[in-house]
Amino acid sequence: MDRTEYAILTVIALATVGIGVFTTTEPLGTFLVESAREALSTTAAMAWVTWWALVVGFAIAGGVEAWTSGEEVSELLEGHGPREIGYGSLFGFVSSSCSYSAIATAKNLFKKGGSAAATLGAFMFASTNLVIEIGAVIWILLGWQFLVADILGGFMLIGLMAFGFVYLVPDEVVEQARQNVKDEGSETVRDPVCGMEVDPDETEYSVEHDGRTFYFCSTSCKESFDPEKANTTVREQATSLSGWKALADKQWKEWGMLWDEIAIGFVFAGLIAGFIPESVWTSVFSGPTFGVPVYVFWTAVLGAVIGVATFVCSVGNVPFGAVLFSNGLPFGSVLSYIYADLIVPPIMDAYREYYGTKFAAILSGMIFVAAVLTGVVVHFVFLGAGLIPSPESVQIVEVSIEADYKPALNVFATGLFGVLYWLHRSESVGDEGRGGHGEAANVGG
């Protein structure tokens, strides 16, 4: 996130406190002290209950990305049938990216010939909202019903996006967007050693091996690469120190992209829980005055608008979503909020730069509409099945150390985090053969 985004978030945070100050019925001093205490408590509680899931989730995602190859992915995404949509969803799931990385990777796949439905619909959404770590946090904070709904709704949203690209968006508009991307410059590929995105036209470091070209970000990565080990099996990599070094590098890259958004999500959840009086929520979510369908629809629209306005993406959305659900935002509308992370203002601006203003507007509008419709449909499906959980079930609790599974898992996660950080920082491990997980062209390139 850049300075402008941080500045906007600061304004939103101050506005949150201001709403509380002007709507509370308590003495101002008491309100500020109690609200600050609750905000800190909520933030710490959410970090406590999700820490182990985040560490394990990033580690699993790092292993999937480091130990499996996505070579020639774009060729598998050239159509818009069930097979290509399935591949796009699968590659998105295993790529495990933050929203900004996901849109850049989807752009490269689209540029190389992947269909809009498979790349900008299936891959881009799945790599942000159907990945391991977000599923784990949803399960812990919101419950298994939300996790199932997120997955089912995710596939519905992907289907809606695919339908829109195939039947509603003219082919000439899609191809003009592809041409705009091609005019932008060359696509990037991933350094097979460290995972950094590299522009093949700018880097000075490359290796030819067996008819394939490998590109690197630096001399050290080039010298560390061992092409003879580029096709080692998952089992071989999982039982080698170099394979775990590769996993550590990948998962640390994910932490580097997402730590601030995760932290902001926890902080905003704390601020909202602490400083917005219950009377405000009661007035906003006053119930289905004009009937349940109308109420769910307009709150789904509101949820998507909140998702756009908060600037927070991917895993960072979930803690805030938990607060919204606990304060009255309907089940399906929370999903609409979470799904809107691909149309926050900086991302929509990136769409404009990549594809042009017209296609960016179409893409953003399609995501918004699909997020709202999916939230509404999933809400009534789960309502009919009696699977909507009570808002009281949400994990927004006071911090307490209890003799249950959380302390044990958090101790394990902290140890795992430390070991992986050491592997990531260690140069000696790389001497064993950091190139054991290399690839010439993978999901990111």
Tab-separated table of N, CA, C and O in Angstrom, residues 92-167:
chain	number	residue	atom	x	y	z
A	92	GLY	N	-5.504	-20.406	-9.758
A	92	GLY	CA	-5.687	-19.279	-8.854
A	92	GLY	C	-5.610	-19.711	-7.407
A	92	GLY	O	-4.966	-19.062	-6.581
A	93	PHE	N	-6.240	-20.837	-7.093
A	93	PHE	CA	-6.223	-21.367	-5.727
A	93	PHE	C	-4.797	-21.661	-5.270
A	93	PHE	O	-4.403	-21.287	-4.160
A	94	VAL	N	-3.989	-22.304	-6.110
A	94	VAL	CA	-2.639	-22.674	-5.679
A	94	VAL	C	-1.672	-21.499	-5.750
A	94	VAL	O	-0.605	-21.542	-5.126
A	95	SER	N	-2.028	-20.437	-6.499
A	95	SER	CA	-1.102	-19.308	-6.585
A	95	SER	C	-1.087	-18.501	-5.302
A	95	SER	O	-0.092	-17.875	-4.957
A	96	SER	N	-2.200	-18.462	-4.578
A	96	SER	CA	-2.283	-17.837	-3.259
A	96	SER	C	-1.669	-16.445	-3.232
A	96	SER	O	-0.611	-16.220	-2.672
A	97	SER	N	-2.329	-15.487	-3.830
A	97	SER	CA	-1.756	-14.154	-3.952
A	97	SER	C	-2.612	-13.096	-3.269
A	97	SER	O	-3.799	-13.295	-3.040
A	98	CYS	N	-1.987	-11.961	-2.966
A	98	CYS	CA	-2.767	-10.804	-2.564
A	98	CYS	C	-3.446	-10.247	-3.813
A	98	CYS	O	-3.116	-10.607	-4.939
A	99	SER	N	-4.394	-9.371	-3.629
A	99	SER	CA	-5.175	-8.864	-4.754
A	99	SER	C	-4.306	-8.188	-5.803
A	99	SER	O	-4.508	-8.366	-7.008
A	100	TYR	N	-3.313	-7.413	-5.365
A	100	TYR	CA	-2.472	-6.679	-6.313
A	100	TYR	C	-1.616	-7.626	-7.137
A	100	TYR	O	-1.416	-7.434	-8.339
A	101	SER	N	-1.089	-8.663	-6.494
A	101	SER	CA	-0.315	-9.649	-7.234
A	101	SER	C	-1.205	-10.449	-8.171
A	101	SER	O	-0.812	-10.782	-9.291
A	102	ALA	N	-2.428	-10.749	-7.716
A	102	ALA	CA	-3.354	-11.533	-8.527
A	102	ALA	C	-3.713	-10.816	-9.820
A	102	ALA	O	-3.755	-11.426	-10.890
A	103	ILE	N	-3.972	-9.503	-9.739
A	103	ILE	CA	-4.369	-8.792	-10.957
A	103	ILE	C	-3.192	-8.672	-11.925
A	103	ILE	O	-3.374	-8.691	-13.147
A	104	ALA	N	-1.960	-8.579	-11.396
A	104	ALA	CA	-0.787	-8.502	-12.268
A	104	ALA	C	-0.553	-9.829	-12.971
A	104	ALA	O	-0.246	-9.878	-14.164
A	105	THR	N	-0.691	-10.938	-12.237
A	105	THR	CA	-0.515	-12.252	-12.837
A	105	THR	C	-1.606	-12.531	-13.856
A	105	THR	O	-1.340	-13.054	-14.943
A	106	ALA	N	-2.854	-12.190	-13.517
A	106	ALA	CA	-3.959	-12.392	-14.461
A	106	ALA	C	-3.731	-11.583	-15.734
A	106	ALA	O	-4.030	-12.046	-16.840
A	107	LYS	N	-3.196	-10.384	-15.579
A	107	LYS	CA	-2.893	-9.557	-16.753
A	107	LYS	C	-1.903	-10.264	-17.661
A	107	LYS	O	-2.065	-10.291	-18.898
A	108	ASN	N	-0.849	-10.854	-17.084
A	108	ASN	CA	0.149	-11.556	-17.893
A	108	ASN	C	-0.457	-12.752	-18.618
A	108	ASN	O	-0.154	-13.009	-19.787
A	109	LEU	N	-1.300	-13.521	-17.909
A	109	LEU	CA	-1.931	-14.681	-18.531
A	109	LEU	C	-2.879	-14.248	-19.647
A	109	LEU	O	-2.944	-14.887	-20.706
A	110	PHE	N	-3.614	-13.169	-19.434
A	110	PHE	CA	-4.510	-12.631	-20.448
A	110	PHE	C	-3.719	-12.137	-21.651
A	110	PHE	O	-4.094	-12.372	-22.807
A	111	LYS	N	-2.597	-11.494	-21.388
A	111	LYS	CA	-1.753	-10.970	-22.458
A	111	LYS	C	-1.197	-12.090	-23.329
A	111	LYS	O	-1.065	-11.949	-24.553
A	112	LYS	N	-0.887	-13.219	-22.716
A	112	LYS	CA	-0.296	-14.339	-23.452
A	112	LYS	C	-1.319	-15.148	-24.238
A	112	LYS	O	-0.953	-16.089	-24.930
A	113	GLY	N	-2.591	-14.808	-24.110
A	113	GLY	CA	-3.602	-15.494	-24.893
A	113	GLY	C	-4.696	-16.169	-24.103
A	113	GLY	O	-5.628	-16.735	-24.687
A	114	GLY	N	-4.616	-16.149	-22.780
A	114	GLY	CA	-5.683	-16.722	-21.979
A	114	GLY	C	-6.972	-15.950	-22.163
A	114	GLY	O	-6.959	-14.738	-22.391
A	115	SER	N	-8.102	-16.638	-22.099
A	115	SER	CA	-9.380	-15.960	-22.280
A	115	SER	C	-9.674	-15.058	-21.088
A	115	SER	O	-9.177	-15.281	-19.980
A	116	ALA	N	-10.488	-14.050	-21.316
A	116	ALA	CA	-10.876	-13.152	-20.222
A	116	ALA	C	-11.619	-13.922	-19.143
A	116	ALA	O	-11.444	-13.671	-17.949
A	117	ALA	N	-12.457	-14.888	-19.553
A	117	ALA	CA	-13.237	-15.654	-18.586
A	117	ALA	C	-12.333	-16.470	-17.665
A	117	ALA	O	-12.538	-16.521	-16.451
A	118	ALA	N	-11.306	-17.125	-18.239
A	118	ALA	CA	-10.439	-18.006	-17.451
A	118	ALA	C	-9.411	-17.243	-16.642
A	118	ALA	O	-9.024	-17.685	-15.558
A	119	THR	N	-8.946	-16.086	-17.148
A	119	THR	CA	-7.888	-15.346	-16.454
A	119	THR	C	-8.442	-14.257	-15.548
A	119	THR	O	-8.173	-14.232	-14.347
A	120	LEU	N	-9.248	-13.342	-16.123
A	120	LEU	CA	-9.765	-12.212	-15.353
A	120	LEU	C	-11.004	-12.589	-14.554
A	120	LEU	O	-11.390	-11.868	-13.632
A	121	GLY	N	-11.619	-13.708	-14.895
A	121	GLY	CA	-12.745	-14.196	-14.129
A	121	GLY	C	-12.311	-15.224	-13.111
A	121	GLY	O	-12.266	-14.972	-11.908
A	122	ALA	N	-11.923	-16.416	-13.600
A	122	ALA	CA	-11.626	-17.531	-12.697
A	122	ALA	C	-10.319	-17.354	-11.934
A	122	ALA	O	-10.292	-17.384	-10.702
A	123	PHE	N	-9.208	-17.180	-12.657
A	123	PHE	CA	-7.905	-17.127	-11.980
A	123	PHE	C	-7.812	-15.957	-11.006
A	123	PHE	O	-7.416	-16.122	-9.848
A	124	MET	N	-8.153	-14.781	-11.456
A	124	MET	CA	-7.958	-13.583	-10.632
A	124	MET	C	-8.789	-13.639	-9.357
A	124	MET	O	-8.314	-13.279	-8.271
A	125	PHE	N	-10.026	-14.108	-9.473
A	125	PHE	CA	-10.857	-14.177	-8.281
A	125	PHE	C	-10.398	-15.289	-7.344
A	125	PHE	O	-10.301	-15.091	-6.127
A	126	ALA	N	-10.112	-16.477	-7.902
A	126	ALA	CA	-9.730	-17.606	-7.053
A	126	ALA	C	-8.432	-17.344	-6.307
A	126	ALA	O	-8.278	-17.744	-5.151
A	127	SER	N	-7.478	-16.654	-6.943
A	127	SER	CA	-6.187	-16.417	-6.298
A	127	SER	C	-6.285	-15.390	-5.177
A	127	SER	O	-5.336	-15.213	-4.417
A	128	THR	N	-7.415	-14.727	-5.062
A	128	THR	CA	-7.619	-13.758	-3.983
A	128	THR	C	-8.591	-14.263	-2.924
A	128	THR	O	-8.367	-14.111	-1.731
A	129	ASN	N	-9.691	-14.887	-3.350
A	129	ASN	CA	-10.775	-15.200	-2.428
A	129	ASN	C	-11.035	-16.690	-2.202
A	129	ASN	O	-11.925	-17.036	-1.410
A	130	LEU	N	-10.300	-17.562	-2.859
A	130	LEU	CA	-10.493	-19.001	-2.652
A	130	LEU	C	-9.203	-19.683	-2.222
A	130	LEU	O	-9.031	-20.882	-2.449
A	131	VAL	N	-8.301	-18.944	-1.605
A	131	VAL	CA	-7.006	-19.499	-1.231
A	131	VAL	C	-7.038	-20.039	0.203
A	131	VAL	O	-7.960	-19.776	0.967
A	132	ILE	N	-6.006	-20.787	0.546
A	132	ILE	CA	-5.982	-21.519	1.814
A	132	ILE	C	-6.097	-20.592	3.013
A	132	ILE	O	-6.911	-20.813	3.923
A	133	GLU	N	-5.275	-19.547	3.036
A	133	GLU	CA	-5.220	-18.721	4.233
A	133	GLU	C	-6.519	-17.962	4.496
A	133	GLU	O	-6.940	-17.818	5.647
A	134	ILE	N	-7.173	-17.479	3.448
A	134	ILE	CA	-8.429	-16.764	3.679
A	134	ILE	C	-9.507	-17.735	4.142
A	134	ILE	O	-10.345	-17.414	4.994
A	135	GLY	N	-9.471	-18.971	3.619
A	135	GLY	CA	-10.423	-19.975	4.069
A	135	GLY	C	-10.246	-20.303	5.540
A	135	GLY	O	-11.227	-20.451	6.286
A	136	ALA	N	-8.987	-20.403	5.983
A	136	ALA	CA	-8.724	-20.715	7.386
A	136	ALA	C	-9.226	-19.607	8.306
A	136	ALA	O	-9.844	-19.871	9.354
A	137	VAL	N	-8.984	-18.356	7.929
A	137	VAL	CA	-9.410	-17.235	8.767
A	137	VAL	C	-10.936	-17.109	8.768
A	137	VAL	O	-11.543	-16.808	9.808
A	138	ILE	N	-11.571	-17.333	7.633
A	138	ILE	CA	-13.037	-17.313	7.588
A	138	ILE	C	-13.604	-18.381	8.516
A	138	ILE	O	-14.552	-18.140	9.279
A	139	TRP	N	-13.050	-19.562	8.466
A	139	TRP	CA	-13.518	-20.665	9.306
A	139	TRP	C	-13.399	-20.309	10.789
A	139	TRP	O	-14.327	-20.540	11.570
A	140	ILE	N	-12.271	-19.718	11.182
A	140	ILE	CA	-12.041	-19.420	12.596
A	140	ILE	C	-12.918	-18.270	13.081
A	140	ILE	O	-13.543	-18.355	14.142
A	141	LEU	N	-12.967	-17.179	12.320
A	141	LEU	CA	-13.673	-15.990	12.784
A	141	LEU	C	-15.175	-16.037	12.518
A	141	LEU	O	-15.974	-15.558	13.325
A	142	LEU	N	-15.571	-16.587	11.393
A	142	LEU	CA	-16.970	-16.531	10.992
A	142	LEU	C	-17.689	-17.872	11.056
A	142	LEU	O	-18.917	-17.912	11.096
A	143	GLY	N	-16.934	-18.971	11.035
A	143	GLY	CA	-17.566	-20.280	11.144
A	143	GLY	C	-17.559	-21.055	9.840
A	143	GLY	O	-17.347	-20.510	8.758
A	144	TRP	N	-17.807	-22.366	9.971
A	144	TRP	CA	-17.732	-23.243	8.797
A	144	TRP	C	-18.799	-22.906	7.756
A	144	TRP	O	-18.593	-23.121	6.554
A	145	GLN	N	-19.940	-22.376	8.216
A	145	GLN	CA	-20.984	-22.024	7.248
A	145	GLN	C	-20.494	-20.954	6.286
A	145	GLN	O	-20.768	-21.016	5.073
A	146	PHE	N	-19.776	-19.968	6.807
A	146	PHE	CA	-19.238	-18.924	5.938
A	146	PHE	C	-18.176	-19.485	4.999
A	146	PHE	O	-18.059	-19.045	3.849
A	147	LEU	N	-17.386	-20.440	5.477
A	147	LEU	CA	-16.364	-21.041	4.616
A	147	LEU	C	-17.014	-21.769	3.445
A	147	LEU	O	-16.601	-21.606	2.288
A	148	VAL	N	-18.025	-22.576	3.734
A	148	VAL	CA	-18.737	-23.281	2.655
A	148	VAL	C	-19.390	-22.275	1.711
A	148	VAL	O	-19.338	-22.430	0.485
A	149	ALA	N	-19.988	-21.246	2.286
A	149	ALA	CA	-20.638	-20.222	1.459
A	149	ALA	C	-19.623	-19.488	0.590
A	149	ALA	O	-19.909	-19.169	-0.573
A	150	ASP	N	-18.449	-19.199	1.155
A	150	ASP	CA	-17.406	-18.520	0.388
A	150	ASP	C	-16.986	-19.347	-0.819
A	150	ASP	O	-16.796	-18.818	-1.914
A	151	ILE	N	-16.856	-20.660	-0.625
A	151	ILE	CA	-16.434	-21.537	-1.724
A	151	ILE	C	-17.540	-21.664	-2.773
A	151	ILE	O	-17.301	-21.467	-3.977
A	152	LEU	N	-18.748	-21.975	-2.315
A	152	LEU	CA	-19.862	-22.109	-3.265
A	152	LEU	C	-20.147	-20.783	-3.968
A	152	LEU	O	-20.350	-20.742	-5.189
A	153	GLY	N	-20.163	-19.711	-3.189
A	153	GLY	CA	-20.386	-18.398	-3.789
A	153	GLY	C	-19.266	-18.008	-4.735
A	153	GLY	O	-19.507	-17.362	-5.762
A	154	GLY	N	-18.041	-18.413	-4.393
A	154	GLY	CA	-16.907	-18.114	-5.263
A	154	GLY	C	-17.065	-18.733	-6.637
A	154	GLY	O	-16.825	-18.087	-7.664
A	155	PHE	N	-17.504	-19.989	-6.662
A	155	PHE	CA	-17.712	-20.638	-7.956
A	155	PHE	C	-18.876	-20.022	-8.713
A	155	PHE	O	-18.852	-19.931	-9.945
A	156	MET	N	-19.891	-19.583	-7.975
A	156	MET	CA	-21.003	-18.899	-8.638
A	156	MET	C	-20.531	-17.584	-9.234
A	156	MET	O	-20.883	-17.248	-10.374
A	157	LEU	N	-19.737	-16.830	-8.485
A	157	LEU	CA	-19.236	-15.549	-8.999
A	157	LEU	C	-18.367	-15.769	-10.232
A	157	LEU	O	-18.465	-15.032	-11.217
A	158	ILE	N	-17.509	-16.786	-10.185
A	158	ILE	CA	-16.678	-17.096	-11.352
A	158	ILE	C	-17.560	-17.433	-12.551
A	158	ILE	O	-17.291	-17.006	-13.686
A	159	GLY	N	-18.640	-18.195	-12.316
A	159	GLY	CA	-19.561	-18.523	-13.402
A	159	GLY	C	-20.234	-17.288	-13.973
A	159	GLY	O	-20.395	-17.162	-15.196
A	160	LEU	N	-20.622	-16.363	-13.099
A	160	LEU	CA	-21.242	-15.122	-13.569
A	160	LEU	C	-20.258	-14.291	-14.391
A	160	LEU	O	-20.617	-13.718	-15.422
A	161	MET	N	-19.010	-14.225	-13.921
A	161	MET	CA	-17.996	-13.481	-14.677
A	161	MET	C	-17.762	-14.114	-16.043
A	161	MET	O	-17.653	-13.414	-17.062
A	162	ALA	N	-17.672	-15.453	-16.075
A	162	ALA	CA	-17.470	-16.143	-17.348
A	162	ALA	C	-18.643	-15.894	-18.287
A	162	ALA	O	-18.447	-15.617	-19.485
A	163	PHE	N	-19.858	-15.969	-17.768
A	163	PHE	CA	-21.044	-15.705	-18.591
A	163	PHE	C	-20.990	-14.293	-19.162
A	163	PHE	O	-21.281	-14.072	-20.341
A	164	GLY	N	-20.617	-13.343	-18.325
A	164	GLY	CA	-20.547	-11.961	-18.784
A	164	GLY	C	-19.532	-11.767	-19.893
A	164	GLY	O	-19.814	-11.100	-20.902
A	165	PHE	N	-18.346	-12.357	-19.730
A	165	PHE	CA	-17.310	-12.191	-20.749
A	165	PHE	C	-17.679	-12.880	-22.059
A	165	PHE	O	-17.362	-12.392	-23.139
A	166	VAL	N	-18.349	-14.025	-21.963
A	166	VAL	CA	-18.664	-14.792	-23.168
A	166	VAL	C	-19.873	-14.229	-23.896
A	166	VAL	O	-19.877	-14.101	-25.132
A	167	TYR	N	-20.926	-13.838	-23.154
A	167	TYR	CA	-22.192	-13.504	-23.793
A	167	TYR	C	-22.554	-12.013	-23.758
A	167	TYR	O	-23.416	-11.583	-24.532
